Coordinates of C-alpha atoms in Angstrom, one line a residue:
X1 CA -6.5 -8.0 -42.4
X2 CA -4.7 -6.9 -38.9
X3 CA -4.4 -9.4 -36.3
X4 CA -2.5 -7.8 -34.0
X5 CA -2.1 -7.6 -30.6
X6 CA -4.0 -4.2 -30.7
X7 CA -8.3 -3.8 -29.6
X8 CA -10.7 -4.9 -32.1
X9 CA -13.6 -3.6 -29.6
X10 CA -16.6 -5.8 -30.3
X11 CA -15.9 -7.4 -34.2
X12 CA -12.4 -8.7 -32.8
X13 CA -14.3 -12.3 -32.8
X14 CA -14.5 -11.9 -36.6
X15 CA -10.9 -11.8 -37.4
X16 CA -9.1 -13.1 -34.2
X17 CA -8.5 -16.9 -34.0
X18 CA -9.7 -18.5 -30.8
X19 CA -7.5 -20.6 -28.6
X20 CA -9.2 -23.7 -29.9
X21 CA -9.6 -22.6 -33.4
X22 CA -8.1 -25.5 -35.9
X23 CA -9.5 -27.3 -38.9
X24 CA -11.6 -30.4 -37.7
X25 CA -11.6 -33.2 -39.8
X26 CA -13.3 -35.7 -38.3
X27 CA -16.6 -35.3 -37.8
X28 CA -18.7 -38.2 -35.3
X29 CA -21.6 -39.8 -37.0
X30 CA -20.7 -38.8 -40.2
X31 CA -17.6 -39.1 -43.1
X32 CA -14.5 -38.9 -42.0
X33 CA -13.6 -35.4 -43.5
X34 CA -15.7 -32.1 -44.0
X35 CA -17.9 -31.8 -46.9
X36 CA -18.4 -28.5 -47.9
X37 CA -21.5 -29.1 -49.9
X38 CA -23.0 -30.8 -46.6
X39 CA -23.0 -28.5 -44.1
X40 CA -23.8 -31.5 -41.1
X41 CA -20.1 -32.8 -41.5
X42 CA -18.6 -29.1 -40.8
X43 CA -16.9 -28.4 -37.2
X44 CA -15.5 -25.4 -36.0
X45 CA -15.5 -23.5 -32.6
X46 CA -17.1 -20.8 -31.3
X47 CA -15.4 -17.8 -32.4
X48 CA -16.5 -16.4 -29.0
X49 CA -16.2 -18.5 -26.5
X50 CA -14.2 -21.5 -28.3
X51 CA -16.6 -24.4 -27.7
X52 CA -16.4 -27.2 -30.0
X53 CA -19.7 -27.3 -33.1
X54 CA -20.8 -30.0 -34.6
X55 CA -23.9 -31.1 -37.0
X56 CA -25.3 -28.0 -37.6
X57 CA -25.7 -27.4 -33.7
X58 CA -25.1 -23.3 -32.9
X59 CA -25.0 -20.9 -36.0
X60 CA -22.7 -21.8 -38.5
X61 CA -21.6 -18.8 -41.5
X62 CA -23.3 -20.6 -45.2
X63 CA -19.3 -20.2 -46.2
X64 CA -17.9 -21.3 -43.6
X65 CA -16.1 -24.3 -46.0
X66 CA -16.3 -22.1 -49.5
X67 CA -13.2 -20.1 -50.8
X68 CA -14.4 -17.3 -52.6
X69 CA -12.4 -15.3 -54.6
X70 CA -9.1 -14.7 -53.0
X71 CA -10.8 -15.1 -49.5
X72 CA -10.5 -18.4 -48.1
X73 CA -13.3 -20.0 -45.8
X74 CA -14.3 -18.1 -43.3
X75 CA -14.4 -20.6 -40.7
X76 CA -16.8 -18.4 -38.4
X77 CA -19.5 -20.0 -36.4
X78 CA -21.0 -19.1 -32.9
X79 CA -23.0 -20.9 -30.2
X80 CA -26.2 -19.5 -30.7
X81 CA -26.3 -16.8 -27.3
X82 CA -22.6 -16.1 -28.3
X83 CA -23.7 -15.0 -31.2
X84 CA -24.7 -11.1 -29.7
X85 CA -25.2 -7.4 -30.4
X86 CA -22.7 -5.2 -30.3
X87 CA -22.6 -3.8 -26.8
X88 CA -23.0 0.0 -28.7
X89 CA -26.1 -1.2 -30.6
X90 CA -28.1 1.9 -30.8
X91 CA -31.3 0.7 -32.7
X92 CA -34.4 0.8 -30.7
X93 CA -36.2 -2.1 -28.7
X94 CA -39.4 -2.3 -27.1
X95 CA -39.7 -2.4 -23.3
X96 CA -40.5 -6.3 -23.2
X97 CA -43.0 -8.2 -20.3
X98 CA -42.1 -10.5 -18.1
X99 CA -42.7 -13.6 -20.0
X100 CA -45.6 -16.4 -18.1
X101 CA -42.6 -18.9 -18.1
X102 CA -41.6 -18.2 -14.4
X103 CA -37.8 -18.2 -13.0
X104 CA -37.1 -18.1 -17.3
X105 CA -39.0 -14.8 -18.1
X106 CA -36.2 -12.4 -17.1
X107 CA -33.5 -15.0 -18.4
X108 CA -35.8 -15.5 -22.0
X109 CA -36.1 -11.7 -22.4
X110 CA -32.3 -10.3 -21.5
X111 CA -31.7 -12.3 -24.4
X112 CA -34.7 -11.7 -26.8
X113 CA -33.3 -9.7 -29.9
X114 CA -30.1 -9.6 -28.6
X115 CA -28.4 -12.5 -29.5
X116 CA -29.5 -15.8 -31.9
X117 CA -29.9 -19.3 -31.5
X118 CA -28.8 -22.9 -32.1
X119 CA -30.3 -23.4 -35.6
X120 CA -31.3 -20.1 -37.0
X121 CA -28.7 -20.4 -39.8
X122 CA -31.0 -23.4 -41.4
X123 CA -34.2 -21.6 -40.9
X124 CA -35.3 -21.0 -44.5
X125 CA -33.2 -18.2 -45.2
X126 CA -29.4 -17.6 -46.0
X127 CA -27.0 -16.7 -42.8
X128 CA -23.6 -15.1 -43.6
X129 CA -21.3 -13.6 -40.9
X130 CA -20.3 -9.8 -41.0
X131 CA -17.5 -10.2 -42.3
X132 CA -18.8 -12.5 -45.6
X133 CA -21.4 -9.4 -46.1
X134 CA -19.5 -6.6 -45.9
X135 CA -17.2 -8.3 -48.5
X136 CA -20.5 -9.0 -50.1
X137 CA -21.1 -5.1 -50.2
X138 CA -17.9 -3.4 -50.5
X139 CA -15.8 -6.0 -52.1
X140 CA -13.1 -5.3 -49.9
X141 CA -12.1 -6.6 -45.9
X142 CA -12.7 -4.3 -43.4
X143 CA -10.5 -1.1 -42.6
X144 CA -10.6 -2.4 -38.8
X145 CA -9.6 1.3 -37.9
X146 CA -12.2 2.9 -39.7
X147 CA -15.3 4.3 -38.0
X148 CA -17.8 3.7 -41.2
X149 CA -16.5 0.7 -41.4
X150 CA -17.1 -0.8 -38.0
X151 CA -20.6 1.1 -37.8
X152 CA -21.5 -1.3 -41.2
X153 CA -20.3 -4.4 -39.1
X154 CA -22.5 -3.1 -36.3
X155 CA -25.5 -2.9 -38.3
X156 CA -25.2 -5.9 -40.8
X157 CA -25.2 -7.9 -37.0
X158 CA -28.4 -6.3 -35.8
X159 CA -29.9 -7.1 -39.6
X160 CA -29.2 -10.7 -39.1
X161 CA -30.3 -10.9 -35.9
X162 CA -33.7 -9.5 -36.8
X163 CA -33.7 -11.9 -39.2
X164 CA -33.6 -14.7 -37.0
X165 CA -35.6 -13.3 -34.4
X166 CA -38.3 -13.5 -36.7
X167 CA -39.2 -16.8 -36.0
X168 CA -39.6 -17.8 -32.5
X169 CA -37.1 -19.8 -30.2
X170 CA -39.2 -23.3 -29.6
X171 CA -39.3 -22.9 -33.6
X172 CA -36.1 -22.6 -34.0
X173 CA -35.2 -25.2 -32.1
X174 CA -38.0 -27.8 -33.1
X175 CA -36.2 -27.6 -36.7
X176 CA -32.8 -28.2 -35.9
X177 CA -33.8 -31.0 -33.6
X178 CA -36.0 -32.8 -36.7
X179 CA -33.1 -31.9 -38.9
X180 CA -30.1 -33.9 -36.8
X181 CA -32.8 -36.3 -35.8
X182 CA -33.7 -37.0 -39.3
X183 CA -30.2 -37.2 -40.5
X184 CA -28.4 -39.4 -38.5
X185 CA -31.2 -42.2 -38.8
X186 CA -31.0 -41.6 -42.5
X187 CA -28.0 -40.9 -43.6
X188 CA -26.3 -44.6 -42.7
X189 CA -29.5 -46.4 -44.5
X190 CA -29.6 -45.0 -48.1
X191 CA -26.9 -44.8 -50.4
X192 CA -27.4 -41.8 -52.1
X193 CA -26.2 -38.6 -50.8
X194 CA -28.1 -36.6 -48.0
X195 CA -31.0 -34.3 -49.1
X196 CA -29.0 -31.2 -47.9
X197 CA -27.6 -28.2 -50.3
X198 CA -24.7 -26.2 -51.1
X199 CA -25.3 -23.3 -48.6
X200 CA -22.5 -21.2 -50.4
X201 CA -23.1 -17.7 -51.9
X202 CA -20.5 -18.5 -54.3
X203 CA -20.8 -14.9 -56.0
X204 CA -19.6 -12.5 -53.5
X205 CA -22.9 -10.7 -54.1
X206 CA -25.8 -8.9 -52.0
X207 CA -28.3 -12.0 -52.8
X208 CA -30.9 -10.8 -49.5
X209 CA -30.2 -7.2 -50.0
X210 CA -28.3 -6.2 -46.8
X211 CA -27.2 -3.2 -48.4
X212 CA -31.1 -2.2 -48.4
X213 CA -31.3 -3.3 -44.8
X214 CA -28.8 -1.4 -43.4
X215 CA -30.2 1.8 -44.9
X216 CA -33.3 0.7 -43.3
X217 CA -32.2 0.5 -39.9
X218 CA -30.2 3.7 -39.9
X219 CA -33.7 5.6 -40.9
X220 CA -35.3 4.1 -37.3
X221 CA -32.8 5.9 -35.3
X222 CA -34.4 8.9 -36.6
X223 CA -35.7 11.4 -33.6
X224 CA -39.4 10.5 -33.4
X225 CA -42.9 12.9 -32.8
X226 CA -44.3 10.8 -30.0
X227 CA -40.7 8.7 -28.8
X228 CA -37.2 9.2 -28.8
X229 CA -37.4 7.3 -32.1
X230 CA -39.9 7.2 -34.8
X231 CA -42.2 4.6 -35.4
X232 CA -42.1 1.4 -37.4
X233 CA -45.3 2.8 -39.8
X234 CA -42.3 5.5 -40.8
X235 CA -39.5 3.4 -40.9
X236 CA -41.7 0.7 -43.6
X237 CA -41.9 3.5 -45.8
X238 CA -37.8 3.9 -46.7
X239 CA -38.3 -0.2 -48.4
X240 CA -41.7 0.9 -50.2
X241 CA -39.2 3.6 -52.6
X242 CA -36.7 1.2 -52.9
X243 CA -39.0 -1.7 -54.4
X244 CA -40.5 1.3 -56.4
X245 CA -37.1 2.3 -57.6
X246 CA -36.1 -0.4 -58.3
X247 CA -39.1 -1.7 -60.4
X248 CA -38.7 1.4 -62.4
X249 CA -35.4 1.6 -63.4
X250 CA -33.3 -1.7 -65.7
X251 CA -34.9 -3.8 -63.7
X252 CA -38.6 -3.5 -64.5
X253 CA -40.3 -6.5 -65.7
X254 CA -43.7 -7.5 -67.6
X255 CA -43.7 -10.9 -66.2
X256 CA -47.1 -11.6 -64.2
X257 CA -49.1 -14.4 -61.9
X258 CA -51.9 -15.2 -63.6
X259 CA -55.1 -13.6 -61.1
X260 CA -58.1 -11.9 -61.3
X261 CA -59.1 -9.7 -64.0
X262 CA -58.4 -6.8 -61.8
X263 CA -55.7 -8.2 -59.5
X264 CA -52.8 -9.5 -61.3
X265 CA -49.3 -9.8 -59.5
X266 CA -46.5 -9.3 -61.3
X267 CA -42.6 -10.6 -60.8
X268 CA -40.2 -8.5 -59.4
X269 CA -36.6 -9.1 -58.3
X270 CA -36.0 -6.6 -55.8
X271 CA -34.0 -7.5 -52.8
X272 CA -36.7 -5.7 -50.8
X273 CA -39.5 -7.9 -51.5
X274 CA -37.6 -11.4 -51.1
X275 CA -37.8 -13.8 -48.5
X276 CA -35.0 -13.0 -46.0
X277 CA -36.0 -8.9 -45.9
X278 CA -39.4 -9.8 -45.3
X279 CA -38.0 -12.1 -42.3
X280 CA -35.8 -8.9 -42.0
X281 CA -38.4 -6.6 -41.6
X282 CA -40.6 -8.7 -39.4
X283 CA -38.3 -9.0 -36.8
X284 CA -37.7 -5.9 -36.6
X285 CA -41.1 -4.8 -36.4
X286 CA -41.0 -6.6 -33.3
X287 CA -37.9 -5.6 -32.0
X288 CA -39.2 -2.1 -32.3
X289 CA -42.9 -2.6 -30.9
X290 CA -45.9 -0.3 -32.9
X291 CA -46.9 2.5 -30.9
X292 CA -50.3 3.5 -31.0
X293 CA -51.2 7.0 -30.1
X294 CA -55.5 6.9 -30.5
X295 CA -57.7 10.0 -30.9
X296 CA -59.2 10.3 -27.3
X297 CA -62.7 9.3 -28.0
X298 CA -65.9 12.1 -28.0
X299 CA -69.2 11.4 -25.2
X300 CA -72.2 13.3 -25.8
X301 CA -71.2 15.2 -22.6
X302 CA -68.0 16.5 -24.3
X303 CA -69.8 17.5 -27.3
X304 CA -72.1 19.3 -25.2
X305 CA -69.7 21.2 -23.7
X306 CA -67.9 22.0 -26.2
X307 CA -71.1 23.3 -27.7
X308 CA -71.6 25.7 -25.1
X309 CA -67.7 26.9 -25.4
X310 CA -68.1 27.6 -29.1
X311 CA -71.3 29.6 -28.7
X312 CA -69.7 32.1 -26.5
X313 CA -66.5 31.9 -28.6
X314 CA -69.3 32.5 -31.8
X315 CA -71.1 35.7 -30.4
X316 CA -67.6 37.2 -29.3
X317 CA -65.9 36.3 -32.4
X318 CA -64.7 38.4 -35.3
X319 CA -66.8 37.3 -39.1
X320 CA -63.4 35.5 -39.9
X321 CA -63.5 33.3 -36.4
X322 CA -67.3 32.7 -37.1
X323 CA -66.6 30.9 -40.1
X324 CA -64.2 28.6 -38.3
X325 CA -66.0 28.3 -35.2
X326 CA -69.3 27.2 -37.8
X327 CA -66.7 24.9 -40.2
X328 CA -65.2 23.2 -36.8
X329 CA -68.1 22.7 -35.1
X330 CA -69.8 20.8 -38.4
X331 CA -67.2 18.9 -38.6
X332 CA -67.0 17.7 -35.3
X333 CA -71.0 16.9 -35.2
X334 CA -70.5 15.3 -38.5
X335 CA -67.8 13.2 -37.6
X336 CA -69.7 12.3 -34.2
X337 CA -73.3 11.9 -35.9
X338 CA -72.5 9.8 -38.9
X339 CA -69.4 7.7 -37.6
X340 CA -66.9 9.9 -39.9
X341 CA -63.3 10.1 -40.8
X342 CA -61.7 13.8 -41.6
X343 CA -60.6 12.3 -45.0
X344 CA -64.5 11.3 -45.8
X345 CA -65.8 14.5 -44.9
X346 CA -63.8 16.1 -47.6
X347 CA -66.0 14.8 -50.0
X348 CA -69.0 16.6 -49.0
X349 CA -70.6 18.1 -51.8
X350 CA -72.5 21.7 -52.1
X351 CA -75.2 20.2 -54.4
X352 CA -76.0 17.2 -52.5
X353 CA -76.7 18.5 -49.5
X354 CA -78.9 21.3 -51.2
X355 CA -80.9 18.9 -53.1
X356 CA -81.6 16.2 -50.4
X357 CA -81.8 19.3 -47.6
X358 CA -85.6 20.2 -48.6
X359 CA -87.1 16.7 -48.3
X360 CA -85.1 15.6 -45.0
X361 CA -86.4 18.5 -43.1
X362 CA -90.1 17.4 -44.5
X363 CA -89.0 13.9 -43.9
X364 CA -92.3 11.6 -42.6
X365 CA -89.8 9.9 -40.3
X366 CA -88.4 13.2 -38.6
X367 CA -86.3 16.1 -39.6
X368 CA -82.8 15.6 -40.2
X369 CA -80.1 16.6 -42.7
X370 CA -78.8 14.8 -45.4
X371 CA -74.7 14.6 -46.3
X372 CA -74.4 13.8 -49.5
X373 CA -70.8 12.8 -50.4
X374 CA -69.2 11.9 -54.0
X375 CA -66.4 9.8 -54.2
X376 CA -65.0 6.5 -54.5
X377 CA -64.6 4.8 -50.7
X378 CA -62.1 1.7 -50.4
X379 CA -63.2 -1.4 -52.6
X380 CA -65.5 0.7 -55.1
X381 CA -64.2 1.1 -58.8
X382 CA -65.9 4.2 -59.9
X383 CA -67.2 7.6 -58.1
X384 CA -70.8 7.3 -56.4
X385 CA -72.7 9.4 -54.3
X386 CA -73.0 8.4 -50.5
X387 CA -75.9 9.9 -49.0
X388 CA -75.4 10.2 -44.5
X389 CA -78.4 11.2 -42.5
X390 CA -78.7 12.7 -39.3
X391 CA -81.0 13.5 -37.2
X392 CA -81.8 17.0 -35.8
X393 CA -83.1 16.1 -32.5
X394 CA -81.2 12.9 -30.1
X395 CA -82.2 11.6 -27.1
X396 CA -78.6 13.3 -26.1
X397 CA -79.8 16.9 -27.1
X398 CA -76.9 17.6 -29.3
X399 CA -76.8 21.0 -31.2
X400 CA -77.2 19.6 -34.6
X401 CA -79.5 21.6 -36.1
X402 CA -78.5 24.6 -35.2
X403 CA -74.5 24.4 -36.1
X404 CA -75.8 23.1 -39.6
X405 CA -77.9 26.0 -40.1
X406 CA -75.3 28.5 -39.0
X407 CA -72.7 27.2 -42.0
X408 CA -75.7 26.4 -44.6
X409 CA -76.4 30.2 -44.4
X410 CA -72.7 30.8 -44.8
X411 CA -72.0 28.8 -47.5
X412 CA -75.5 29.2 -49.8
X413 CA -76.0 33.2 -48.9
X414 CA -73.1 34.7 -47.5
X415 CA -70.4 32.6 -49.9
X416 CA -73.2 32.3 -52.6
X417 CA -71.9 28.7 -53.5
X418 CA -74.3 26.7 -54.9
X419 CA -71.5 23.6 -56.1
X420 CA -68.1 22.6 -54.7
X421 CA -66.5 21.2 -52.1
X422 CA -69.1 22.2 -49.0
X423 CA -65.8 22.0 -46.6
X424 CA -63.3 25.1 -47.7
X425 CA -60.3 27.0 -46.7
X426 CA -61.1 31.2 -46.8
X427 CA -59.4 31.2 -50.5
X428 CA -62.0 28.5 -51.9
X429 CA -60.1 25.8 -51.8
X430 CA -61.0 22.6 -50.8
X431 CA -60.6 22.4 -47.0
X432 CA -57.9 19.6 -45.4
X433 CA -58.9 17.2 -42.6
X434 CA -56.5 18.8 -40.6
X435 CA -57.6 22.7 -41.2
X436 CA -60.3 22.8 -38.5
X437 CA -57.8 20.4 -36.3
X438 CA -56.0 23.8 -34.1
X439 CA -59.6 25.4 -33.0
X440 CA -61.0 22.3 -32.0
X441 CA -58.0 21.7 -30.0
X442 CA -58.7 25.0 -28.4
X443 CA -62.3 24.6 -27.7
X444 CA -61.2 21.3 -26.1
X445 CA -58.9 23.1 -24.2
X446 CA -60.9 25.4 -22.9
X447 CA -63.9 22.6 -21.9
X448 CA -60.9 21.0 -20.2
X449 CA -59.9 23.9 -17.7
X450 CA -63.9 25.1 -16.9
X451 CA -65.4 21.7 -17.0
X452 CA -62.9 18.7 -15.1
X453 CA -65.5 16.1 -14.8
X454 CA -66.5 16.1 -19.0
X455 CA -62.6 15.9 -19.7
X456 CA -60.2 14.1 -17.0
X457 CA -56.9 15.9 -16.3
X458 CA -55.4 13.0 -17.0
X459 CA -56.4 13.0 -21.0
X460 CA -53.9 14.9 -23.5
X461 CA -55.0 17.6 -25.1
X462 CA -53.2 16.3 -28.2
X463 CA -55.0 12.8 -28.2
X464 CA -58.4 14.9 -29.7
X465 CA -58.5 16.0 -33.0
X466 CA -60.9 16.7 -36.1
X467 CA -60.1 13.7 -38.4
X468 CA -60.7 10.5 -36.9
X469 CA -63.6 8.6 -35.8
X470 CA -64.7 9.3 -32.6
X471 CA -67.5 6.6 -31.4
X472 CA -70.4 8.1 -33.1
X473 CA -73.8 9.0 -31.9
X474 CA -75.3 6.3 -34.4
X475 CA -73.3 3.7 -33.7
X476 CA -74.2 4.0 -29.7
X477 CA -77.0 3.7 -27.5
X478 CA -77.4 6.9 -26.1
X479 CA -79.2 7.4 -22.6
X480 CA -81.5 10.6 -22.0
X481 CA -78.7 13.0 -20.9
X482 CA -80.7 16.5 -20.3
X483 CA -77.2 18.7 -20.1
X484 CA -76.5 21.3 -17.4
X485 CA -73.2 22.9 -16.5
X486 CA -74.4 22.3 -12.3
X487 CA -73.5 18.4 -13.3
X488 CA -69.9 19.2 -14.4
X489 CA -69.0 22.1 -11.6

């Protein structure tokens, strides 16, 4: 290992001694020599800025006393705010408020995910320095001159520090505190050695699966669809194959927790699924923030309009743009009407609406149609019907009716279907939730340029789509809206 007179850049605290660097042996309060099995006798100095630690106060490496192999003891240890991100971190961070705590907010947040604290190396999970886990992972030092190599420093230090930033700072510090507190009244009463353990990893192994976190952190510096990087909902995904992997390859275990009769758990040792890369994950779930883009929600006065768009499209259109005019517009009214997700309107079958469609229209209570969909929703063990009414006439005026009509006659006559999916593509498959998604777009489009008041020009075109719920003419109190375009002009 080089420790020349030469730049490190940023890891140069990792293999160059500070100018108060030297083996303590006495430790106040305590024995008069470092135990390495007791991690409250062990002083060091910063390896950044050189100030003396003691008693577990600032963040001490779990071999910081341990030979291992032909390494000998690390020695490294850090105040906790010394203990930083490289200045070239590239990994993404939320744009953070200005915490309540005024005159600290700005102070609290410069440093939030950015560097650790006193303590977080006795927080419940194993801390080990860069250096300790890349020898860990490669079972070699550093090439100090080699670009991979100093990119895998980089990013084992933003894994630990989204480790730690897991927990919260008054957390952090409330268990160091009980911790020294606790031990120096102790330790001089009983005569038995202190309740504290060997914080070694003695097996120059991968025991919180780093090697899996690193990975991790390089896919969320991925270009993104709706920010410069993609979103923690894609980033989750890259742990979910390796726990699957992992599970099915020479590590796959029968071994269960005993549950229900449906919902037993069984034991797995993947690294993804322990303790410190769930902490892992966590904090870098909030490092990262959760973006959420929302479908911009429908009113009865958009629907309206949009009605009136579509029917001049419809009269205009070729047969071929009929038939998605007819299959968009259903699914809009459907989705609006009966409170609807795109995915649960692919279940609507051909047969059940036939069957019910006779009585609803004869129905004592009023006329209305019946979607009828078969499937198995969330929670249900076996396929079922699911039988949606809705009403042909609203206080709202809403075209129903005459939209369902238009595609009935489609599918029963034109299409002579009389089972199936009632939702389909032109080659008879079964239609996705997304296949009507580009013409509604353009009918929205359009209600947008002729019609400001219904749609803002503030709202995104993008933010409306066939596919998610949309507020619902059930689920809302409409008032008598009588529609007219002089209202919007």
């Amino acid at each position: 290992m080089s420790t020349g007179t030469m730049d490190h850049g940023w890891f140069a605290e990792l293999i160059l001694p500070t100018t108060q660097s030297r083996n303590f042996r006495v430790v106040s309060s305590g024995p008069e020599w470092e135990e390495r099995e007791n991690l409250m006798t062990w002083m060091g100095s910063c390896k950044l800025c050189g100030k003396v630690l003691r008693c577990a106060a600032g963040i001490f490496c779990a071999n910081f006393c341990t030979k291992r192999g032909n390494y000998p003891p690390c020695r490294n240890a850090w105040c906790g705010q010394c203990y930083q991100e490289s200045p070239l971190d590239p990994f993404p961070k939320q744009q953070l408020e200005e915490e309540e705590d005024q005159g600290r907010g700005k102070a609290i947040n410069a440093l939030r995910f950015r560097s650790g604290r006193n303590g977080d190396h006795v927080m419940g999970i194993p801390f080990e320095c860069e250096l300790c886990h890349f020898r860990n992972l490669a079972g070699r030092d550093p090439d100090w001159l080699s670009q991979k190599d100093s990119y895998t420093l980089m990013c084992i230090r933003r894994a630990n520090l989204d480790a730690m930033w897991s927990r919260e700072p008054n957390t952090v510090k409330a268990n160091l505190g009980r911790l020294r507190q606790d031990y120096f009244e102790c330790v001089s009463i009983f005569p038995f050695p202190p309740p504290i353990p060997d914080m070694a990893n003695h097996q120059m192994e991968d025991r919180v699966g780093m090697k899996s976190a690193v990975w991790t952190l390089e896919v969320s510096r991925r270009g993104g669809k709706n920010a410069s990087n993609v979103q923690w909902g894609t980033v989750r995904k890259t742990p979910t194959w390796m726990g699957n992997l992992h599970d099915a390859g020479a590590n796959y275990s029968n071994d269960s927790i005993a549950g229900g009769d449906t919902a037993k758990k069984y034991i797995s040792d993947s690294p993804v699924g322990g303790k410190w890369f769930q902490r892992f994950m966590h904090g870098m779930k909030l490092r990262m923030g959760v973006i959420r883009i929302q479908n911009e929600a429908l009113t009865s006065e958009i629907v309206l309009a949009v009605d009136e768009v579509a029917e001049r499209e419809w009269r205009n259109g070729s047969d071929r743009d009929k038939r998605m005019i007819e299959g968009t517009m259903v699914d809009m009214l459907v989705e609006y009407g009966a409170a609807l997700r795109g995915e649960e309107l692919q279940m609507v079958r051909v047969e059940g609406v036939v069957e019910f469609g006779e009585d609803a229209r004869r129905s004592k209570y009023g006329s209305h149609t019946v979607w009828a969909l078969q499937g198995k929703f969330k929670a249900e063990k076996q396929e079922q019907w699911h039988c949606l009414p809705i009403a042909d006439e609203t206080k709202s005026n809403l075209p129903f009716r005459k939209w369902f009509d238009r595609l009935e006659y489609r599918v029963l006559k034109v299409e002579g279907r009389k089972e199936g999916w009632y939702f389909t593509e032109e080659d008879g498959s079964r239609a996705k939730f997304t296949y009507y998604n580009a013409t509604f777009k353009e009918l929205i489009m359009k209600v947008k340029e002729l019609y400001p008041r219904v749609i803002l020009p503030a709202a995104d075109v993008e933010n409306f789509a066939c596919g998610g719920p949309h507020g619902g003419e059930q689920l809302q109190q409409q008032q008598s809206n009588k529609w007219t375009s002089q209202r919007w002009n």
